[in-house]
Coordinates of C-alpha atoms in Angstrom, one line a residue:
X1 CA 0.0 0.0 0.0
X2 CA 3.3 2.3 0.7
X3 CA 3.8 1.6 -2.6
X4 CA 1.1 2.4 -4.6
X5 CA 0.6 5.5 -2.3
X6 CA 4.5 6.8 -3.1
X7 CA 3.3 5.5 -6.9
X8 CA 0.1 7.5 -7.2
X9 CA 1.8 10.6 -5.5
X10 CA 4.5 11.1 -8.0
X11 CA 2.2 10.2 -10.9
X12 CA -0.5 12.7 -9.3
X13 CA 2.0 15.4 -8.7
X14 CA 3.6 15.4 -12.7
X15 CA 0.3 15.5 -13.8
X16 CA -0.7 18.6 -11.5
X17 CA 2.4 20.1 -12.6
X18 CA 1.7 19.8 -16.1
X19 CA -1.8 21.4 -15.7
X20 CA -0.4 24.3 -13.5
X21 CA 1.3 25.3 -16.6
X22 CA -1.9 25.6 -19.1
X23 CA -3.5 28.6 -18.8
X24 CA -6.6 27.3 -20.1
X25 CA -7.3 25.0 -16.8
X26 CA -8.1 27.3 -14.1
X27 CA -10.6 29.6 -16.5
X28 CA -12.7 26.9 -17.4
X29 CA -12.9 25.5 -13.8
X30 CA -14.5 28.6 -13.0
X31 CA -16.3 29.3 -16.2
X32 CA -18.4 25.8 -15.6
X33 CA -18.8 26.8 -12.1
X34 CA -19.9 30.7 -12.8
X35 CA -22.5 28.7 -15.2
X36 CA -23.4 26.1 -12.9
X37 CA -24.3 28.7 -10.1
X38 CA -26.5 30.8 -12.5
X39 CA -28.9 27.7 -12.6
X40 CA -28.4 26.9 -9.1
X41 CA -29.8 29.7 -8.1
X42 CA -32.9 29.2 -10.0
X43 CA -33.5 25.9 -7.3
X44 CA -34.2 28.9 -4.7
X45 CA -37.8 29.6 -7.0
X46 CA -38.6 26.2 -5.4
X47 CA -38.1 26.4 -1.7
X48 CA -40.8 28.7 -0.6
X49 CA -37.9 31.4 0.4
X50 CA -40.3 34.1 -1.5
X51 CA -42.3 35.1 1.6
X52 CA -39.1 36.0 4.0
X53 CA -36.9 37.2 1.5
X54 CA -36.3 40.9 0.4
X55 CA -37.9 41.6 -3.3
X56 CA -35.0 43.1 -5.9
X57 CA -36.1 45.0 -8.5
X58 CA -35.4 43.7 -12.2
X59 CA -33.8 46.7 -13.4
X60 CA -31.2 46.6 -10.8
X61 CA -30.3 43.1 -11.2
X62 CA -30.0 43.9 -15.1
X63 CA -28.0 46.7 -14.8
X64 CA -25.7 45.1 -12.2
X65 CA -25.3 42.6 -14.8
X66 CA -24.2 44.2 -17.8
X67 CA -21.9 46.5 -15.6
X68 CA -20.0 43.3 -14.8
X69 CA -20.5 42.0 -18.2
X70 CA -18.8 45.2 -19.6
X71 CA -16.1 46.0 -17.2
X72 CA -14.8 42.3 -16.9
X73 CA -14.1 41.3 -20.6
X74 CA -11.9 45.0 -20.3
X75 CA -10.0 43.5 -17.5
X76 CA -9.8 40.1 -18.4
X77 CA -8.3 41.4 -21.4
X78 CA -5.9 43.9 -20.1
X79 CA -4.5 41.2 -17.4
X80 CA -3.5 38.9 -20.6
X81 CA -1.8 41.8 -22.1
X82 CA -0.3 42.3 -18.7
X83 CA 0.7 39.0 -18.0
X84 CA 2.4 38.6 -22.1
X85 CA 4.6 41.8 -21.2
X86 CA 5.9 39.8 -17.8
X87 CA 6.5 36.5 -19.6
X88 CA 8.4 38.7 -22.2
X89 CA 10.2 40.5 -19.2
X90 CA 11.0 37.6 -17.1
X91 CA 12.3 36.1 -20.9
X92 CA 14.3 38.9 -21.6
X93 CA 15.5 39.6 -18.2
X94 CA 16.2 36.3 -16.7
X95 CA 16.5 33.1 -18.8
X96 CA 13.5 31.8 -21.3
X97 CA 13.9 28.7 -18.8
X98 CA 12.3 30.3 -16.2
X99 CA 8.9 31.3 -18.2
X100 CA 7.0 27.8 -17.3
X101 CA 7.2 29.3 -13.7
X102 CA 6.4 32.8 -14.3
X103 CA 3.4 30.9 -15.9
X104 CA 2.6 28.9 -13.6
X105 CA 2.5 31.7 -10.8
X106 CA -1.0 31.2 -8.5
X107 CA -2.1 34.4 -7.9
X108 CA -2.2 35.9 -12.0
X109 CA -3.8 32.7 -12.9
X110 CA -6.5 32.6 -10.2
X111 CA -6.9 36.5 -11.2
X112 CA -7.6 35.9 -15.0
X113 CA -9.8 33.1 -14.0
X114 CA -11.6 35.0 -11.6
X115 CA -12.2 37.4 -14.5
X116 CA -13.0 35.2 -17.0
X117 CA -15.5 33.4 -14.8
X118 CA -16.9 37.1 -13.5
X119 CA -17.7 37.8 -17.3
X120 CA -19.0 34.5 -18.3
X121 CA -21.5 34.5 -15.1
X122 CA -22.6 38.1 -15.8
X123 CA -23.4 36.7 -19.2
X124 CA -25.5 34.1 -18.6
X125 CA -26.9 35.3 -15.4
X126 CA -28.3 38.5 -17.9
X127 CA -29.5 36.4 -20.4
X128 CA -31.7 34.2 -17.8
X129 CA -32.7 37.2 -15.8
X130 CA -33.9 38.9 -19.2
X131 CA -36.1 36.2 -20.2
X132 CA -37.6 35.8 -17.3
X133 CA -36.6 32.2 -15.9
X134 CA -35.9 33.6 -12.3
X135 CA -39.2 34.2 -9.8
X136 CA -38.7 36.6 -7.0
X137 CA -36.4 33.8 -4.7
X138 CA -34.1 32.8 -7.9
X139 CA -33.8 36.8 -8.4
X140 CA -32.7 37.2 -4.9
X141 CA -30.2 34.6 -5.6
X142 CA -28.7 36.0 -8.6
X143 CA -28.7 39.4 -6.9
X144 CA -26.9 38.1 -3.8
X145 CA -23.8 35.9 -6.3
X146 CA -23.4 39.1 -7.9
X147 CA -22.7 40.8 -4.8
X148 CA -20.2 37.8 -3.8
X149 CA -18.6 37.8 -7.4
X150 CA -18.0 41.4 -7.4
X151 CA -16.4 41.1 -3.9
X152 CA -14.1 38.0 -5.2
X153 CA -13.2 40.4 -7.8
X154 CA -12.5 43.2 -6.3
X155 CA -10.3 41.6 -4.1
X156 CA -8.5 39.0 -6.5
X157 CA -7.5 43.0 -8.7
X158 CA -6.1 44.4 -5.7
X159 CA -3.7 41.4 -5.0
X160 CA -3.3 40.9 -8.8
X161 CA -1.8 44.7 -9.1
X162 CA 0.5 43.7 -6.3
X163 CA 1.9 41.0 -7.9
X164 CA 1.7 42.1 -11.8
X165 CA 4.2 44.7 -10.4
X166 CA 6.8 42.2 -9.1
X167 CA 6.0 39.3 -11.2
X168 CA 8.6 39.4 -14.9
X169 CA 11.3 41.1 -12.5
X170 CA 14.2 39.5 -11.8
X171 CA 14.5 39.4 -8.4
X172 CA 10.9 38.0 -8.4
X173 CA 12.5 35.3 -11.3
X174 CA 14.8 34.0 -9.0
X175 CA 13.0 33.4 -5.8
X176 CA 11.0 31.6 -8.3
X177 CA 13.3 29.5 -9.8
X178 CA 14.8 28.8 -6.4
X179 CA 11.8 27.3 -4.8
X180 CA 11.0 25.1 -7.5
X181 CA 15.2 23.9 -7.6
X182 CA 14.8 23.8 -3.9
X183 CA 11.6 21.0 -4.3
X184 CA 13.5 19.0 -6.9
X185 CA 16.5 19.1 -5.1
X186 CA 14.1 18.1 -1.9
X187 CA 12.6 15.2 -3.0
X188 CA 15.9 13.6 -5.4
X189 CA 18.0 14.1 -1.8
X190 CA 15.6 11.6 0.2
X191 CA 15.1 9.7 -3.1
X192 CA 18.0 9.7 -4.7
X193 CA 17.6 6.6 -6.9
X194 CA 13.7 7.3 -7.2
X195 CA 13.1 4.0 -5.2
X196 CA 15.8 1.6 -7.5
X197 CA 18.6 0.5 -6.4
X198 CA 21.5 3.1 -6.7
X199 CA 24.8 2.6 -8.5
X200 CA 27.3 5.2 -8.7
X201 CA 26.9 6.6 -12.0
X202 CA 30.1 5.6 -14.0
X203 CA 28.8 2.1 -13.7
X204 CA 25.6 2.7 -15.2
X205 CA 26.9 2.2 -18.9
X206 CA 29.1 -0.8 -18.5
X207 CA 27.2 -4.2 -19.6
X208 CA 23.9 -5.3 -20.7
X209 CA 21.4 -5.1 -24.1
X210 CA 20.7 -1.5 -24.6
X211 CA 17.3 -0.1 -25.0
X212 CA 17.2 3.0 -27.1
X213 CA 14.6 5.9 -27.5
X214 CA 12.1 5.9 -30.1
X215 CA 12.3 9.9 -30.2
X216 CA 15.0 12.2 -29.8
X217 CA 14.6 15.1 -26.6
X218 CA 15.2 15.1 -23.1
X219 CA 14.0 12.5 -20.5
X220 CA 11.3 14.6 -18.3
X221 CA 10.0 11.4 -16.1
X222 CA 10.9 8.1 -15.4
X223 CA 7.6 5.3 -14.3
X224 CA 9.8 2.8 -12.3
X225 CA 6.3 1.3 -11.6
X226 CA 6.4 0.2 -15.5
X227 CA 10.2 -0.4 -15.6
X228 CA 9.6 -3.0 -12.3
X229 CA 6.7 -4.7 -14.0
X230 CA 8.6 -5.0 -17.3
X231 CA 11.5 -6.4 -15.4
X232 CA 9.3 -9.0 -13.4
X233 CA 7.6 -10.2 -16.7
X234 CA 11.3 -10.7 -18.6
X235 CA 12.9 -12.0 -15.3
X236 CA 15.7 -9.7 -15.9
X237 CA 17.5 -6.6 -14.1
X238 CA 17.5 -3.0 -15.7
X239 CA 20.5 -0.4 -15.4
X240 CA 18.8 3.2 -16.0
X241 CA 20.9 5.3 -18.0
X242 CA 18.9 7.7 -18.8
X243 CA 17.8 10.0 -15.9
X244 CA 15.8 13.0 -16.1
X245 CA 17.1 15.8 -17.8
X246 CA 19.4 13.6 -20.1
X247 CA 19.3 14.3 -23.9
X248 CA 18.7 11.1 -25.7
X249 CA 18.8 10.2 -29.5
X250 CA 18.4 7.1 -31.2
X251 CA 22.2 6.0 -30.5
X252 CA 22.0 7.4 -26.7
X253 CA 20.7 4.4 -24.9
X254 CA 17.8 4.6 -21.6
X255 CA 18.7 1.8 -19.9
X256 CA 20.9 -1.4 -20.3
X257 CA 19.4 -4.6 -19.4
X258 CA 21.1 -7.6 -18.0
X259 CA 19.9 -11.6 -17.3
X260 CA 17.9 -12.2 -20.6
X261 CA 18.0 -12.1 -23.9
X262 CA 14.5 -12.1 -25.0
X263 CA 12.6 -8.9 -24.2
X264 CA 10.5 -5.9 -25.5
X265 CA 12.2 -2.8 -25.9
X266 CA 9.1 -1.0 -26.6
X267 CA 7.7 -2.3 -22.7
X268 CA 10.8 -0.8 -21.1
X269 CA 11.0 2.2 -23.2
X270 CA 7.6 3.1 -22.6
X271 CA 8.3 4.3 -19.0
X272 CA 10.2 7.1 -20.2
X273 CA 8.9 10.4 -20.9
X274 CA 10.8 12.1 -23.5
X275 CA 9.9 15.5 -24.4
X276 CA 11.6 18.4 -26.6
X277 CA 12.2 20.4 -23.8
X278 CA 13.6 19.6 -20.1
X279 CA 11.1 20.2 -17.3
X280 CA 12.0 21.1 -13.7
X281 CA 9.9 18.4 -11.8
X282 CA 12.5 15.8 -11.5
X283 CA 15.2 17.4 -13.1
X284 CA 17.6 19.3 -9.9
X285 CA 20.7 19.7 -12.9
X286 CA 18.1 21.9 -15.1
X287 CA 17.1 24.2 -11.9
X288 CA 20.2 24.7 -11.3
X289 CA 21.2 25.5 -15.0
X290 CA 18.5 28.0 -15.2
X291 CA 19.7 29.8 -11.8
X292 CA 22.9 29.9 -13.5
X293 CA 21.9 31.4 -16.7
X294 CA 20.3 34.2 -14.8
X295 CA 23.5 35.1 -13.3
X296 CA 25.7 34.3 -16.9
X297 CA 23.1 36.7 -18.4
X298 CA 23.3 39.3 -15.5
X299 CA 27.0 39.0 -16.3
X300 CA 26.8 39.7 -19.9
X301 CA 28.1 43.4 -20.9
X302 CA 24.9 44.0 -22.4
X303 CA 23.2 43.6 -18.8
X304 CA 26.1 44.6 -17.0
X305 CA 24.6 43.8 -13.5
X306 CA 26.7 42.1 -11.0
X307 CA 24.1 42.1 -8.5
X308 CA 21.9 39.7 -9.7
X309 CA 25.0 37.4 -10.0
X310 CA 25.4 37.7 -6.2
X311 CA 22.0 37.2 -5.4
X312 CA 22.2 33.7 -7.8
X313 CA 25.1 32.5 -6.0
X314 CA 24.0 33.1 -2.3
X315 CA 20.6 31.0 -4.1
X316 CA 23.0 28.7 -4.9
X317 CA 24.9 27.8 -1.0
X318 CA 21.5 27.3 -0.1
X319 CA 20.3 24.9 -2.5
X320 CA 23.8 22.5 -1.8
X321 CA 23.5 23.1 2.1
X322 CA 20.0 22.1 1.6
X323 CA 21.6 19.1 -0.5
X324 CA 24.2 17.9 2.5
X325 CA 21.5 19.0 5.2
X326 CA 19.9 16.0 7.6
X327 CA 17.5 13.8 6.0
X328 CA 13.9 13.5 7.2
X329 CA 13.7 9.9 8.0
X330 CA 10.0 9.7 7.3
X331 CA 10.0 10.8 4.3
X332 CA 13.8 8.5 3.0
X333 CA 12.6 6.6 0.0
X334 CA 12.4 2.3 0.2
X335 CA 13.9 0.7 -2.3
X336 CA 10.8 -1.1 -3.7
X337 CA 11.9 -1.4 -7.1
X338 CA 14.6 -4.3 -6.6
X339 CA 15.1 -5.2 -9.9
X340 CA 15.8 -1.9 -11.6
X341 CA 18.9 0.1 -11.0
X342 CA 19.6 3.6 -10.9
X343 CA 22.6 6.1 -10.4
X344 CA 22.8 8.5 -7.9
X345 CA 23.3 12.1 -9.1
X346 CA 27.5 13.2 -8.7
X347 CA 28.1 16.1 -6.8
X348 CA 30.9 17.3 -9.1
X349 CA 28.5 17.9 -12.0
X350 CA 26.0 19.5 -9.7
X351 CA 29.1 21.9 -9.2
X352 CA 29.8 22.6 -12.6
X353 CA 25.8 23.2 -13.7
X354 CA 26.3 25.8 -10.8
X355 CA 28.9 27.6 -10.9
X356 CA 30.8 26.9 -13.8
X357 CA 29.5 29.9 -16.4
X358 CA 29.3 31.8 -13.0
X359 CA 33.2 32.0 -12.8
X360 CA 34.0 32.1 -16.3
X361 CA 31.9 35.1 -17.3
X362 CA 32.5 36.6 -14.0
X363 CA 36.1 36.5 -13.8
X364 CA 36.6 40.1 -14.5
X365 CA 34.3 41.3 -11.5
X366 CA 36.5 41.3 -9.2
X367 CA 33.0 41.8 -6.3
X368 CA 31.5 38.8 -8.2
X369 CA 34.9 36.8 -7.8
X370 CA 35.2 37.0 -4.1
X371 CA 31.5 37.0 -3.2
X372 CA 32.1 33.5 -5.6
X373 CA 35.4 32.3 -3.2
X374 CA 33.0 33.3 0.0
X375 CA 30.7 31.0 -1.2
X376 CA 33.0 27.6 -2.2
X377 CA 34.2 28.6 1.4
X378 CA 31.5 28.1 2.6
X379 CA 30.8 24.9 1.0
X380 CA 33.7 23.5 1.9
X381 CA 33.1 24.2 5.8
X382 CA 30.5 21.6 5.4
X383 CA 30.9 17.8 6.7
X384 CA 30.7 15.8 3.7
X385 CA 33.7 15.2 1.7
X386 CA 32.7 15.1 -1.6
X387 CA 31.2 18.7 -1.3
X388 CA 34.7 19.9 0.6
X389 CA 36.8 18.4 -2.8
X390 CA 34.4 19.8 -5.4
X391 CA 34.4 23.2 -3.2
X392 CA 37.6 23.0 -3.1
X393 CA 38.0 22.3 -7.3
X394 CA 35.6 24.7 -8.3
X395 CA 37.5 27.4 -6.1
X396 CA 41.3 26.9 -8.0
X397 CA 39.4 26.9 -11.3
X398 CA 37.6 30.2 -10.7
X399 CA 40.8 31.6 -9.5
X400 CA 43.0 30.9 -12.3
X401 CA 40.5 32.5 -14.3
X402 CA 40.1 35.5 -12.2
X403 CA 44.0 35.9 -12.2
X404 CA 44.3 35.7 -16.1
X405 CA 40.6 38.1 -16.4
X406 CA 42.2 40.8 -14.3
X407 CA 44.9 42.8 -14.8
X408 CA 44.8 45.1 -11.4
X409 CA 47.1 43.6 -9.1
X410 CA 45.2 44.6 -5.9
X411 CA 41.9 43.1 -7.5
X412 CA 44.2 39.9 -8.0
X413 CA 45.1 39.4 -4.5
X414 CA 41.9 40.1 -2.6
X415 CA 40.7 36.9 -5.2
X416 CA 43.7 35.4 -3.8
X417 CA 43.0 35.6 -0.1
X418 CA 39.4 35.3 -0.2
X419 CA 40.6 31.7 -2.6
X420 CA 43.2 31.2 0.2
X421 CA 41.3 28.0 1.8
X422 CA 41.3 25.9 -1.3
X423 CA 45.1 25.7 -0.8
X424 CA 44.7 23.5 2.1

């Protein structure tokens, strides 16, 4: 039952995260429910309510109505125009990475749904109320859910302007970007062979018949569930090669497979998800890529903004001291796929998805540089050792390219000293 539960969870949360980005979803949620709670109301004619209730006049009801009508396809319109500018800012600003979560931010979509479903109820609701299908109870109805949906809108605008004005920016971007590499990073660290059995990874291409992808694109998801089942049917044992985020062709294998001979590709290829695009669900390498390219485009002389480089790299000693942190025993993954094997994710190249653009475009900043040494210091203070050695690497690189990037000798030797504990 663990099982299943851990199985439905993951499936459940990809698909979730797959709706969050369609902007489509939320609007016609509301939009049935706006049009489900015009006739609703219309139950109240039957109910007797008509003695204690207040009488509304007709005209007031109608003209309620098409105000809403009116003054919501205006706004609904202007928050898409609104939101398009944001994506384009965040785009422009940031990384084009970062867009599906600009998208997928709460409060803009519940606000355009909100909208959306304000005009489509004001529509029907006039068209009913204009021929006459409501008695004086079903009028009283519609007169009291237009009060309610003009206070649901008034107050989704006001916290729509507050966060129309952040959301785009880069600052916003980030923290944006960090959350979801923080989640990913999250749930690989108490998973970190997604239930298999782990292998390091530079055994995970060794032996075995190779399964290759049907398409070319990046691996988004991998259904151990399927790859299990697969394995039980062949009686055989499956070496992942493929994990999320990997770029696969038709000579880039999945997985190898190992104790039979006589198998069907297509039933172990089938659990992969391949998509042209990578997707930041199960995928820590491409959040931290995209935090990276903020900072590389920050960096750029076009941009010219070490700032937002600093900001990216304090984002990034808290995303690998979350990485090294305690584990939550509760929530440590079982290995309940036994016959399929997967390899852990290596630590060196979370480094160099990190930091490696990060040092070489910002070798010439000499406050970039040492804010960069701070931070592998501060790595390197931790108490696992293969975070101290890649610290450690990542600090000699990004001084040798400091010292041939600068050519103030003062600049030099503060990179030097803050880069003095790599030495050791």
């Amino acid at each position: 039952m663990a099982q299943l539960r851990r199985l439905a969870s993951g499936r459940l949360r990809v698909f979730l995260s797959r709706l969050k980005d369609r902007l489509w979803v939320r609007p016609l949620l509301l939009g049935v429910l706006a049009v489900g709670g015009t006739f609703i109301a219309r139950l109240a004619d039957g109910t007797g309510l008509a003695d204690v209730l207040p009488r509304i006049n007709l005209e007031s009801v109608e003209s309620l109505l098409t105000i809403m009508a009116s003054s919501m396809l205006v706004i609904a319109t202007f928050s898409v125009g609104a939101m398009v500018a944001a994506y384009a800012s965040a785009s422009v600003g940031a990384t084009p990475r970062s867009i599906p979560l600009v998208i997928s931010d709460d409060v803009t979509q519940n606000a355009l749904s909100a909208f959306i479903g304000a005009f489509i109820f004001s529509i029907v609701s006039l068209i009913s109320v204009q021929n006459q299908l409501f008695d004086s109870a079903g009028l009283f109805a519609i007169f009291s859910l237009t009060l309610l949906v003009f206070a649901v809108v008034i107050i989704t605008f006001v916290r729509w302007v507050d966060r129309i004005a952040r959301l785009g920016r880069v600052v916003n971007t980030i923290e944006k970007v960090e959350k979801a590499a923080t989640d990913t990073l999250d749930r690989r660290r108490h998973s970190p062979s997604l239930g298999a059995v782990a292998v390091p990874l530079h055994q995970a291409n060794k032996n075995g018949a190779p399964v290759f992808s049907p398409t070319v694109g990046y691996v988004q998801n991998i259904d151990m569930e399927t790859l299990q089942s697969a394995a039980e049917e062949a009686n055989c044992r499956v070496m992942v090669t493929a994990l999320p985020g990997t770029f696969v062709s038709a000579r880039r294998p999945l997985l190898r497979i190992e104790g039979c001979e006589a198998f069907d590709p297509d039933a172990f290829a089938s659990a992969f998800t391949i998509c042209p695009n990578r997707a930041f669900e199960d995928d820590p390498r491409f959040a931290l890529l995209a935090l990276s390219e903020i900072a590389d485009k920050a960096l750029s002389p076009g941009m010219n903004d070490p700032g937002t480089a600093i900001n990216v790299i304090g984002a990034m000693v808290r995303l690998f001291t979350l990485w090294v942190s305690p584990l939550e025993k509760d929530r440590v993954a079982e290995i309940t796929y036994d016959r399929v094997s997967v390899p852990t994710l290596a630590i060196d190249d979370l480094f160099d998805d990190a930091f490696t653009a990060v040092a070489r475009d910002g070798a010439g900043f000499v406050e970039v540089s040492i804010r960069l040494q701070k931070a592998f210091r501060a790595l390197a203070e931790t108490d696992d050792h293969l975070m101290v050695a890649a610290a450690k690497r990542h600090s000699r690189m990004a001084l040798a390219r400091s010292e041939r990037a600068m050519s103030f000798q003062d600049d030099i030797d503060a990179v030097r000293k803050a880069a003095a504990f790599s030495a050791v």
